[in-house]
CSV table of C-alpha atoms in Angstrom, one decimal:
chain,number,residue,atom,x,y,z
C,1,MET,CA,34.1,180.1,-3.4
C,2,TYR,CA,35.4,176.9,-5.0
C,3,SER,CA,34.2,173.4,-4.1
C,4,PRO,CA,36.2,171.2,-1.6
C,5,ALA,CA,37.4,169.1,-4.6
C,6,VAL,CA,38.8,172.1,-6.3
C,7,GLN,CA,40.5,173.4,-3.2
C,8,SER,CA,42.0,170.0,-2.6
C,9,ALA,CA,43.3,169.9,-6.1
C,10,VAL,CA,44.9,173.4,-5.8
C,11,ARG,CA,46.7,172.4,-2.6
C,12,LYS,CA,48.2,169.3,-4.4
C,13,ILE,CA,49.3,171.5,-7.3
C,14,PHE,CA,51.0,173.9,-4.8
C,15,ARG,CA,52.8,171.0,-3.2
C,16,ARG,CA,53.9,169.1,-6.3
C,17,VAL,CA,54.1,171.5,-9.3
C,18,VAL,CA,54.8,175.0,-8.1
C,19,PRO,CA,58.0,174.0,-6.1
C,20,LEU,CA,59.2,172.2,-9.2
C,21,PHE,CA,58.9,175.3,-11.3
C,22,PHE,CA,60.6,177.3,-8.6
C,23,VAL,CA,63.7,175.0,-8.7
C,24,MET,CA,63.6,175.2,-12.5
C,25,PHE,CA,63.7,179.0,-12.4
C,26,VAL,CA,66.6,178.9,-10.0
C,27,ALA,CA,68.6,176.7,-12.4
C,28,ASN,CA,67.5,178.8,-15.3
C,29,TYR,CA,68.7,182.0,-13.8
C,30,MET,CA,71.9,180.4,-12.5
C,31,ASP,CA,73.0,179.2,-15.9
C,32,ARG,CA,72.2,182.6,-17.4
C,33,VAL,CA,74.2,184.8,-15.0
C,34,ASN,CA,77.0,182.5,-13.7
C,35,LEU,CA,79.1,183.9,-16.5
C,36,GLY,CA,80.0,186.9,-14.4
C,37,PHE,CA,81.9,184.7,-11.9
C,38,ALA,CA,84.0,183.1,-14.7
C,39,GLN,CA,84.8,186.5,-16.3
C,40,ASP,CA,88.5,187.1,-15.2
C,41,GLU,CA,89.7,183.5,-15.6
C,42,LEU,CA,87.7,182.8,-18.8
C,43,ARG,CA,89.0,186.0,-20.4
C,44,ALA,CA,92.6,185.2,-19.5
C,45,ASP,CA,92.4,181.6,-20.7
C,46,VAL,CA,90.7,182.3,-24.0
C,47,GLY,CA,92.4,185.7,-24.7
C,48,MET,CA,89.2,187.7,-24.6
C,49,SER,CA,88.8,191.4,-24.2
C,50,ALA,CA,86.3,193.0,-21.9
C,51,ALA,CA,84.3,194.2,-24.9
C,52,ALA,CA,84.2,190.7,-26.4
C,53,PHE,CA,83.1,189.3,-23.1
C,54,GLY,CA,80.3,192.0,-22.8
C,55,LEU,CA,79.1,191.2,-26.3
C,56,GLY,CA,79.0,187.5,-25.6
C,57,ALA,CA,77.1,188.1,-22.3
C,58,GLY,CA,74.6,190.2,-24.2
C,59,VAL,CA,74.0,188.2,-27.3
C,60,PHE,CA,72.0,185.7,-25.2
C,61,PHE,CA,69.2,188.2,-25.0
C,62,ILE,CA,69.1,188.7,-28.8
C,63,ALA,CA,68.6,185.0,-29.3
C,64,TYR,CA,66.0,184.9,-26.5
C,65,ALA,CA,64.0,187.6,-28.1
C,66,ILE,CA,64.1,186.1,-31.6
C,67,PHE,CA,63.0,182.6,-30.6
C,68,GLU,CA,60.6,183.3,-27.7
C,69,VAL,CA,57.4,183.4,-29.8
C,70,PRO,CA,58.4,180.3,-32.0
C,71,SER,CA,59.1,178.4,-28.8
C,72,ASN,CA,55.7,179.2,-27.4
C,73,ILE,CA,54.0,178.0,-30.6
C,74,LEU,CA,55.9,174.7,-30.6
C,75,MET,CA,54.9,174.2,-26.9
C,76,GLU,CA,51.2,174.3,-27.9
C,77,ARG,CA,52.0,171.6,-30.5
C,78,PHE,CA,54.0,169.2,-28.4
C,79,GLY,CA,52.5,169.9,-24.9
C,80,ALA,CA,53.9,171.5,-21.8
C,81,LYS,CA,55.5,168.4,-20.4
C,82,VAL,CA,57.5,167.6,-23.5
C,83,TRP,CA,58.4,171.2,-24.3
C,84,LEU,CA,59.5,172.2,-20.8
C,85,THR,CA,61.6,169.1,-20.6
C,86,ARG,CA,63.2,169.9,-23.9
C,87,ILE,CA,63.9,173.5,-22.7
C,88,MET,CA,65.5,172.2,-19.5
C,89,ILE,CA,67.7,169.6,-21.0
C,90,SER,CA,68.8,171.6,-24.1
C,91,TRP,CA,69.8,174.6,-22.0
C,92,GLY,CA,71.6,172.3,-19.6
C,93,VAL,CA,73.6,170.8,-22.4
C,94,VAL,CA,74.6,174.2,-23.8
C,95,ALA,CA,75.5,175.4,-20.3
C,96,THR,CA,77.6,172.4,-19.8
C,97,ALA,CA,79.3,172.9,-23.2
C,98,MET,CA,80.5,176.3,-21.9
C,99,ALA,CA,83.1,174.4,-20.0
C,100,PHE,CA,84.9,173.7,-23.3
C,101,VAL,CA,85.1,177.2,-24.7
C,102,ASN,CA,88.4,177.8,-26.4
C,103,SER,CA,87.8,180.8,-28.6
C,104,VAL,CA,85.9,184.0,-28.7
C,105,GLU,CA,83.8,182.7,-31.7
C,106,MET,CA,82.8,179.6,-29.7
C,107,PHE,CA,81.9,181.8,-26.8
C,108,TYR,CA,79.6,183.9,-28.9
C,109,ALA,CA,78.0,180.8,-30.5
C,110,LEU,CA,77.3,179.0,-27.2
C,111,ARG,CA,75.8,182.2,-25.6
C,112,PHE,CA,73.5,182.6,-28.6
C,113,LEU,CA,72.5,178.9,-28.4
C,114,LEU,CA,71.8,179.3,-24.7
C,115,GLY,CA,69.3,182.0,-25.5
C,116,VAL,CA,67.7,179.8,-28.2
C,117,ALA,CA,67.5,176.9,-25.7
C,118,GLU,CA,66.0,179.0,-22.9
C,119,ALA,CA,63.6,181.0,-25.1
C,120,GLY,CA,60.0,180.6,-24.1
C,121,PHE,CA,60.6,179.1,-20.6
C,122,PHE,CA,58.9,181.8,-18.5
C,123,PRO,CA,55.8,182.2,-20.8
C,124,ALA,CA,55.5,178.4,-20.9
C,125,VAL,CA,55.3,178.2,-17.2
C,126,ILE,CA,52.7,181.0,-17.0
C,127,TYR,CA,50.7,179.3,-19.7
C,128,TYR,CA,50.8,176.1,-17.6
C,129,PHE,CA,49.5,177.9,-14.6
C,130,SER,CA,46.6,179.3,-16.7
C,131,ARG,CA,45.5,175.8,-17.6
C,132,TRP,CA,45.9,174.3,-14.1
C,133,LEU,CA,44.9,176.9,-11.6
C,134,PRO,CA,41.8,179.1,-11.1
C,135,ASP,CA,42.3,182.9,-11.4
C,136,SER,CA,42.3,183.5,-7.7
C,137,HIS,CA,45.4,181.2,-7.2
C,138,ARG,CA,47.6,182.1,-10.2
C,139,GLY,CA,49.0,185.3,-8.6
C,140,ARG,CA,50.3,183.4,-5.6
C,141,ALA,CA,51.7,180.6,-7.8
C,142,THR,CA,53.5,183.2,-10.0
C,143,SER,CA,54.8,184.9,-6.9
C,144,VAL,CA,56.4,181.7,-5.7
C,145,PHE,CA,57.8,181.0,-9.2
C,146,LEU,CA,59.3,184.5,-9.4
C,147,MET,CA,61.0,184.0,-6.1
C,148,GLY,CA,63.3,181.6,-8.0
C,149,SER,CA,65.0,184.6,-9.7
C,150,GLY,CA,65.6,186.3,-6.4
C,151,THR,CA,66.8,183.1,-4.8
C,152,ALA,CA,69.2,182.4,-7.6
C,153,THR,CA,70.8,185.8,-7.3
C,154,VAL,CA,71.6,185.1,-3.7
C,155,ILE,CA,72.8,181.5,-4.0
C,156,VAL,CA,74.6,181.6,-7.4
C,157,GLY,CA,77.5,183.5,-5.9
C,158,PRO,CA,78.4,181.1,-3.1
C,159,ILE,CA,77.8,178.0,-5.3
C,160,SER,CA,79.7,179.4,-8.3
C,161,GLY,CA,82.5,180.6,-6.0
C,162,ALA,CA,82.9,177.2,-4.4
C,163,LEU,CA,83.0,175.5,-7.7
C,164,MET,CA,85.6,178.0,-9.0
C,165,GLU,CA,87.8,176.8,-6.1
C,166,MET,CA,88.1,173.4,-7.9
C,167,HIS,CA,90.7,175.0,-10.2
C,168,GLY,CA,93.4,172.5,-11.2
C,169,ILE,CA,91.5,169.3,-10.4
C,170,TRP,CA,92.2,166.8,-13.2
C,171,GLY,CA,93.9,169.6,-15.1
C,172,HIS,CA,90.8,171.8,-15.6
C,173,ALA,CA,90.2,175.4,-14.7
C,174,GLY,CA,87.7,176.4,-12.0
C,175,TRP,CA,85.4,178.1,-14.5
C,176,GLN,CA,85.2,174.9,-16.5
C,177,TRP,CA,84.1,173.0,-13.4
C,178,MET,CA,81.6,175.6,-12.6
C,179,PHE,CA,79.9,175.6,-16.1
C,180,PHE,CA,80.1,171.8,-16.3
C,181,ILE,CA,78.5,171.0,-12.9
C,182,GLU,CA,75.9,173.7,-13.0
C,183,GLY,CA,74.9,172.7,-16.5
C,184,ILE,CA,74.7,169.0,-15.6
C,185,PHE,CA,72.4,169.9,-12.8
C,186,SER,CA,70.0,171.4,-15.3
C,187,VAL,CA,70.1,168.3,-17.5
C,188,VAL,CA,69.3,166.1,-14.5
C,189,LEU,CA,66.5,168.4,-13.5
C,190,GLY,CA,65.1,168.1,-17.0
C,191,PHE,CA,64.6,164.4,-16.5
C,192,VAL,CA,63.0,165.0,-13.1
C,193,VAL,CA,60.6,167.4,-14.8
C,194,TYR,CA,59.6,164.8,-17.3
C,195,ARG,CA,59.0,162.3,-14.5
C,196,PHE,CA,56.8,164.6,-12.3
C,197,LEU,CA,55.1,167.0,-14.8
C,198,ASP,CA,51.9,166.3,-16.6
C,199,SER,CA,50.8,168.2,-19.7
C,200,GLY,CA,47.1,168.3,-18.8
C,201,ILE,CA,44.9,167.9,-15.7
C,202,GLU,CA,43.4,164.7,-17.2
C,203,GLN,CA,46.8,163.0,-17.2
C,204,ALA,CA,47.5,163.7,-13.5
C,205,THR,CA,47.2,160.4,-11.7
C,206,TRP,CA,47.8,162.1,-8.4
C,207,LEU,CA,44.5,163.9,-8.6
C,208,THR,CA,41.2,162.1,-8.0
C,209,ASP,CA,38.5,162.0,-10.7
C,210,GLU,CA,36.4,164.4,-8.6
C,211,GLU,CA,39.3,166.8,-8.3
C,212,LYS,CA,40.0,166.7,-12.0
C,213,THR,CA,36.4,167.3,-13.0
C,214,GLY,CA,36.0,170.2,-10.5
C,215,LEU,CA,39.2,171.9,-11.5
C,216,VAL,CA,38.5,171.7,-15.2
C,217,ALA,CA,35.0,173.0,-14.7
C,218,ALA,CA,36.2,175.9,-12.6
C,219,ILE,CA,38.9,177.0,-15.1
C,220,ASP,CA,36.6,176.6,-18.1
C,221,ALA,CA,33.8,178.6,-16.3
C,222,GLU,CA,36.2,181.5,-15.7
C,223,GLN,CA,37.4,181.4,-19.3
C,224,ASP,CA,33.8,181.5,-20.5
C,225,ALA,CA,33.0,184.5,-18.3
C,226,ARG,CA,36.0,186.3,-19.7
C,227,ASP,CA,34.9,185.6,-23.3
C,228,VAL,CA,31.4,187.0,-22.5
C,229,ARG,CA,32.8,190.2,-21.0
C,230,ARG,CA,35.3,190.7,-23.8
C,231,GLY,CA,32.8,190.1,-26.6
C,232,GLU,CA,33.4,188.7,-30.0
C,233,LYS,CA,34.3,192.0,-31.7
C,234,ALA,CA,37.0,193.2,-29.4
C,235,ALA,CA,39.4,195.2,-31.5
C,236,LYS,CA,43.1,194.6,-31.6
C,237,VAL,CA,45.6,197.4,-31.2
C,238,SER,CA,48.6,197.5,-33.5
C,239,ARG,CA,52.0,197.8,-31.8
C,240,TRP,CA,52.9,200.4,-34.4
C,241,LYS,CA,50.0,202.6,-33.2
C,242,LEU,CA,51.2,202.2,-29.7
C,243,LEU,CA,54.6,203.6,-30.7
C,244,ALA,CA,52.9,206.9,-31.6
C,245,ASP,CA,51.8,207.3,-28.0
C,246,PRO,CA,54.4,209.5,-26.1
C,247,GLN,CA,53.5,207.7,-22.9
C,248,MET,CA,54.3,204.3,-24.4
C,249,LEU,CA,57.6,205.7,-25.6
C,250,LEU,CA,58.3,206.7,-22.0
C,251,PHE,CA,57.4,203.2,-20.8
C,252,LEU,CA,59.7,201.7,-23.3
C,253,TRP,CA,62.6,203.9,-22.3
C,254,ILE,CA,62.1,203.4,-18.5
C,255,TYR,CA,61.9,199.6,-18.7
C,256,PHE,CA,64.9,199.5,-21.0
C,257,ALA,CA,66.9,201.7,-18.6
C,258,ILE,CA,65.9,199.4,-15.6
C,259,ASN,CA,67.2,196.4,-17.5
C,260,VAL,CA,70.4,198.1,-18.5
C,261,ALA,CA,71.1,198.9,-14.9
C,262,LEU,CA,70.0,195.6,-13.5
C,263,TYR,CA,71.9,193.4,-15.9
C,264,ALA,CA,75.1,195.5,-15.8
C,265,VAL,CA,75.2,195.1,-12.0
C,266,THR,CA,74.4,191.3,-12.4
C,267,PHE,CA,77.1,190.5,-14.9
C,268,TRP,CA,79.9,192.8,-13.6
C,269,LEU,CA,79.3,192.7,-9.8
C,270,PRO,CA,81.7,189.7,-9.3
C,271,SER,CA,84.5,191.5,-11.2
C,272,ILE,CA,83.9,194.7,-9.1
C,273,VAL,CA,84.0,192.7,-5.9
C,274,ASP,CA,87.2,190.9,-7.0
C,275,ASP,CA,88.9,194.3,-7.1
C,276,ILE,CA,88.7,194.4,-3.3
C,277,GLY,CA,91.7,192.1,-3.3
C,278,GLY,CA,92.8,189.5,-0.8
C,279,VAL,CA,89.7,187.3,-1.3
C,280,ASN,CA,89.5,183.9,-3.0
C,281,ASP,CA,86.8,182.8,-5.5
C,282,PHE,CA,84.5,181.4,-2.8
C,283,GLN,CA,84.7,184.6,-0.8
C,284,VAL,CA,83.9,186.6,-3.9
C,285,GLY,CA,80.8,184.5,-4.3
C,286,LEU,CA,79.8,185.0,-0.8
C,287,LEU,CA,80.3,188.8,-1.0
C,288,THR,CA,78.3,189.1,-4.2
C,289,ALA,CA,75.3,187.5,-2.5
C,290,VAL,CA,75.1,190.4,0.0
C,291,PRO,CA,73.7,193.0,-2.4
C,292,TRP,CA,71.1,190.6,-3.6
C,293,LEU,CA,70.0,189.7,0.0
C,294,CYS,CA,69.5,193.5,0.6
C,295,ALA,CA,67.6,193.7,-2.7
C,296,LEU,CA,65.2,190.9,-1.6
C,297,VAL,CA,64.4,192.9,1.5
C,298,ALA,CA,63.9,196.1,-0.6
C,299,LEU,CA,61.7,194.1,-2.9
C,300,PHE,CA,59.4,193.1,-0.1
C,301,VAL,CA,59.3,196.6,1.6
C,302,SER,CA,58.8,198.6,-1.6
C,303,GLY,CA,55.9,196.4,-2.7
C,304,ARG,CA,54.2,196.8,0.6
C,305,VAL,CA,54.7,200.5,0.7
C,306,SER,CA,53.5,201.1,-2.9
C,307,ASP,CA,50.4,198.9,-2.2
C,308,ARG,CA,49.7,200.8,1.0
C,309,ILE,CA,50.0,204.4,-0.4
C,310,GLY,CA,48.5,203.4,-3.8
C,311,LYS,CA,51.0,205.6,-5.6
C,312,ARG,CA,53.6,203.8,-7.7
C,313,ARG,CA,55.5,206.6,-9.4
C,314,PRO,CA,57.0,208.2,-6.2
C,315,VAL,CA,58.2,204.7,-5.1
C,316,LEU,CA,59.7,204.0,-8.5
C,317,VAL,CA,61.5,207.4,-8.6
C,318,VAL,CA,63.0,206.8,-5.1
C,319,LEU,CA,64.2,203.3,-6.2
C,320,LEU,CA,65.8,204.6,-9.3
C,321,LEU,CA,67.5,207.5,-7.5
C,322,LEU,CA,68.7,205.0,-4.8
C,323,GLY,CA,70.2,202.8,-7.5
C,324,GLY,CA,71.9,205.7,-9.3
C,325,CYS,CA,73.3,207.1,-6.0
C,326,GLY,CA,74.6,203.6,-5.1
C,327,THR,CA,76.5,203.2,-8.4
C,328,LEU,CA,77.8,206.8,-8.2
C,329,LEU,CA,79.1,206.3,-4.6
C,330,ALA,CA,80.9,203.1,-5.7
C,331,VAL,CA,83.0,205.1,-8.1
C,332,PHE,CA,84.6,207.3,-5.4
C,333,VAL,CA,85.0,205.1,-2.3
C,334,SER,CA,87.3,202.2,-1.3
C,335,PRO,CA,86.4,198.7,-2.6
C,336,TRP,CA,84.9,197.6,0.8
C,337,VAL,CA,82.8,200.7,1.1
C,338,GLY,CA,82.0,200.3,-2.6
C,339,LEU,CA,80.4,196.9,-1.8
C,340,GLY,CA,78.0,198.7,0.5
C,341,ALA,CA,77.3,201.2,-2.2
C,342,LEU,CA,76.5,198.4,-4.6
C,343,CYS,CA,74.1,197.1,-2.0
C,344,LEU,CA,72.2,200.4,-2.4
C,345,ALA,CA,72.3,200.0,-6.2
C,346,ALA,CA,70.8,196.5,-6.0
C,347,MET,CA,68.2,197.7,-3.5
C,348,GLY,CA,67.2,200.3,-6.0
C,349,PHE,CA,67.3,198.6,-9.4
C,350,LYS,CA,66.1,195.1,-8.5
C,351,PRO,CA,62.7,196.2,-7.0
C,352,ALA,CA,62.2,198.8,-9.7
C,353,SER,CA,61.0,196.3,-12.3
C,354,PRO,CA,58.0,194.9,-10.4
C,355,ILE,CA,57.0,198.4,-9.3
C,356,PHE,CA,57.3,199.7,-12.9
C,357,TRP,CA,54.9,197.0,-14.3
C,358,THR,CA,52.0,198.3,-12.2
C,359,ILE,CA,52.1,201.7,-14.0
C,360,PRO,CA,51.5,200.6,-17.7
C,361,GLN,CA,48.6,198.4,-16.4
C,362,SER,CA,46.9,201.4,-14.9
C,363,TYR,CA,47.5,203.5,-18.0
C,364,LEU,CA,46.7,201.2,-20.9
C,365,ASP,CA,43.2,200.7,-22.3
C,366,ALA,CA,42.0,197.1,-21.8
C,367,ARG,CA,42.2,196.5,-25.6
C,368,ALA,CA,45.8,197.8,-25.7
C,369,ALA,CA,47.1,196.0,-22.6
C,370,ALA,CA,48.2,192.8,-24.3
C,371,PRO,CA,50.2,194.3,-27.2
C,372,GLY,CA,51.3,197.2,-25.1
C,373,ILE,CA,52.9,195.1,-22.3
C,374,ALA,CA,54.4,192.7,-24.8
C,375,LEU,CA,55.9,195.6,-26.7
C,376,ILE,CA,57.4,197.1,-23.5
C,377,ASN,CA,58.8,193.7,-22.5
C,378,SER,CA,60.3,193.0,-25.9
C,379,ILE,CA,62.1,196.3,-26.3
C,380,GLY,CA,63.0,196.7,-22.6
C,381,ASN,CA,64.7,193.3,-22.4
C,382,LEU,CA,67.2,194.5,-25.1
C,383,GLY,CA,68.7,196.3,-22.1
C,384,GLY,CA,70.1,192.9,-21.2
C,385,PHE,CA,72.1,193.0,-24.5
C,386,VAL,CA,73.2,196.7,-24.3
C,387,ALA,CA,74.3,196.6,-20.6
C,388,PRO,CA,77.1,194.1,-20.6
C,389,THR,CA,78.2,195.1,-24.1
C,390,ALA,CA,78.5,198.8,-23.2
C,391,PHE,CA,80.2,198.0,-19.9
C,392,GLY,CA,82.8,195.8,-21.6
C,393,ILE,CA,83.6,198.5,-24.2
C,394,ILE,CA,83.9,201.1,-21.5
C,395,GLU,CA,86.3,198.9,-19.5
C,396,ASP,CA,88.5,198.2,-22.6
C,397,THR,CA,88.6,202.0,-23.3
C,398,THR,CA,89.2,203.3,-19.8
C,399,GLY,CA,90.9,200.3,-18.1
C,400,SER,CA,88.4,200.4,-15.3
C,401,THR,CA,84.8,199.6,-14.4
C,402,LYS,CA,84.3,203.0,-12.9
C,403,GLY,CA,83.3,204.5,-16.3
C,404,GLY,CA,80.5,201.9,-16.5
C,405,LEU,CA,79.3,202.8,-13.0
C,406,VAL,CA,79.1,206.4,-14.0
C,407,GLY,CA,77.1,205.4,-17.0
C,408,LEU,CA,74.7,203.5,-14.7
C,409,THR,CA,74.3,206.5,-12.5
C,410,CYS,CA,73.2,208.6,-15.5
C,411,VAL,CA,70.8,205.9,-16.6
C,412,GLY,CA,69.2,205.7,-13.2
C,413,PHE,CA,68.9,209.4,-12.8
C,414,LEU,CA,67.4,209.9,-16.3
C,415,ALA,CA,65.0,207.1,-15.8
C,416,ALA,CA,63.8,208.6,-12.5
C,417,LEU,CA,63.3,212.0,-14.2
C,418,SER,CA,61.3,210.2,-17.0
C,419,VAL,CA,59.0,208.6,-14.5
C,420,LEU,CA,57.9,212.1,-13.4
C,421,LEU,CA,56.5,212.6,-16.9
C,422,VAL,CA,54.4,209.4,-16.9
C,423,ARG,CA,50.7,209.2,-16.4
C,424,GLY,CA,49.3,206.2,-14.5
C,425,GLY,CA,50.5,204.4,-11.4
C,426,GLY,CA,48.0,205.4,-8.8
C,427,ARG,CA,44.5,204.5,-7.7
C,428,ASN,CA,43.0,207.5,-9.3
C,429,ASP,CA,45.2,207.4,-12.4
C,430,ARG,CA,43.7,204.5,-14.3
C,431,VAL,CA,42.6,205.3,-17.8
C,432,ARG,CA,39.4,203.5,-18.3
C,433,ALA,CA,38.0,202.4,-21.6
C,434,ARG,CA,34.8,203.9,-22.8
C,435,PRO,CA,31.8,201.6,-22.5
C,436,ASP,CA,31.3,201.2,-26.2
C,437,ARG,CA,35.0,200.5,-26.8
C,438,ALA,CA,36.0,198.6,-23.7
C,439,SER,CA,36.9,194.9,-23.5
C,440,ALA,CA,37.4,193.6,-20.1
C,441,ALA,CA,40.2,191.3,-21.1
C,442,PRO,CA,43.0,191.1,-18.6
C,443,ALA,CA,46.5,191.9,-19.7
C,444,PRO,CA,49.0,189.1,-20.5
C,445,GLU,CA,51.0,187.2,-18.0
C,446,THR,CA,54.2,188.8,-16.9
C,447,SER,CA,57.8,188.5,-18.1
C,448,PRO,CA,60.7,187.1,-16.1
C,449,THR,CA,61.2,190.5,-14.7
C,450,THR,CA,57.6,191.4,-14.1
C,451,ALA,CA,55.8,191.8,-10.8
C,452,PRO,CA,53.6,188.9,-9.6
C,453,GLY,CA,50.6,191.3,-9.9
C,454,ALA,CA,51.2,192.2,-13.5
C,455,ALA,CA,48.5,191.7,-16.1
C,456,ARG,CA,47.3,188.3,-17.3
C,457,SER,CA,46.5,187.3,-20.8
C,458,ALA,CA,42.9,187.5,-22.0
C,459,ARG,CA,42.8,184.1,-23.5
C,460,PRO,CA,44.6,181.0,-22.3
C,461,GLY,CA,47.3,180.5,-24.8
C,462,PRO,CA,51.1,180.7,-24.9
C,463,ALA,CA,52.1,184.0,-23.4
C,464,THR,CA,54.4,185.9,-25.6
C,465,ALA,CA,56.8,188.6,-24.4
């Protein structure tokens, strides 16, 4: 039980800091995925094929993966306040510059730069929580923060659709207005972050001296306890050795498949909805919000069910099968019924990620948790590159998005079958380390697609993914 001063400090952090990070994540995700709403007009104005669009959408994830670790290192050097402000303003500037795209090459360059600008954002926030909140409150803070992604998927459609309706104002296309206004919002938010964020507890003028002292003491005491449990000679596990483990290879494939399915639906949903016909840009935006609203409900229900029964694999299999069936149904039905089918797909693929992350945690030895989860996240997020790229190539080849939906069906079904081969994911499935080898270090903090309950890093430091 924490002292009254610590509890008071935590309440202030949840009122002042956590909501700010939530809004930042909404803006972050919006600038990342609003591209899907500009697809048809952007391709027509620039003369871009579906394959070129898909490649540009995916190259963001290559840059993000390359620069994530360097970004975390630089954050340690410059401090969280300066570095998070830099991330916000730089990605806002690049997102705004998307309004001036006039060639395929410029499109590729700006998408790559957007990945560079955003790299390290999520781990930086998780690191911030580790230095400001006791262990018992970080899970709730991370949960609120992660809600920014789900909220963004719901509101990005109506907002982007409304901005697309500005087509022709002052001679600019609707997609230009959308990129410009949403990018400027991130730039302005960056200055707000600099005004309200503090790098360390000692700089927080809104905390009393007693609250600062108590909070620092509580966090340091928990870290000292972790160091004692871990021991000085805790061995490190090579990522190359992890790749020799068949279970790890299954984890890599399953998480990769989940990301392929999720980002394909994210980037191409507006285009699929637009095929309904007879709807304007704003209506397209409203309709694209429906699947993600359904997904938020499924996210809550699946988490409660998996926690209650204590078995993650059956829940994950059902979700992946549901997603696959939804995409398959969308191929053969009318556009309006297809929208309902895509609701099923979103309800399957969106909650699959947080449920998945509970399984590697229960399987991995404590010493292997940190490199193992980082490896799964690094490889799995490449699905964000493969999904839109492959979808674009398929559309150029077949002239329809239906081929891509069939591909998503196969991915979902294969991933579901793969889950049946996995060990771990239940209360009795945990692989515990032997006493002479164990280190009680918790696993690292989660990635942008990780469940709030995913593992945390053993030592406070910049989380890498």
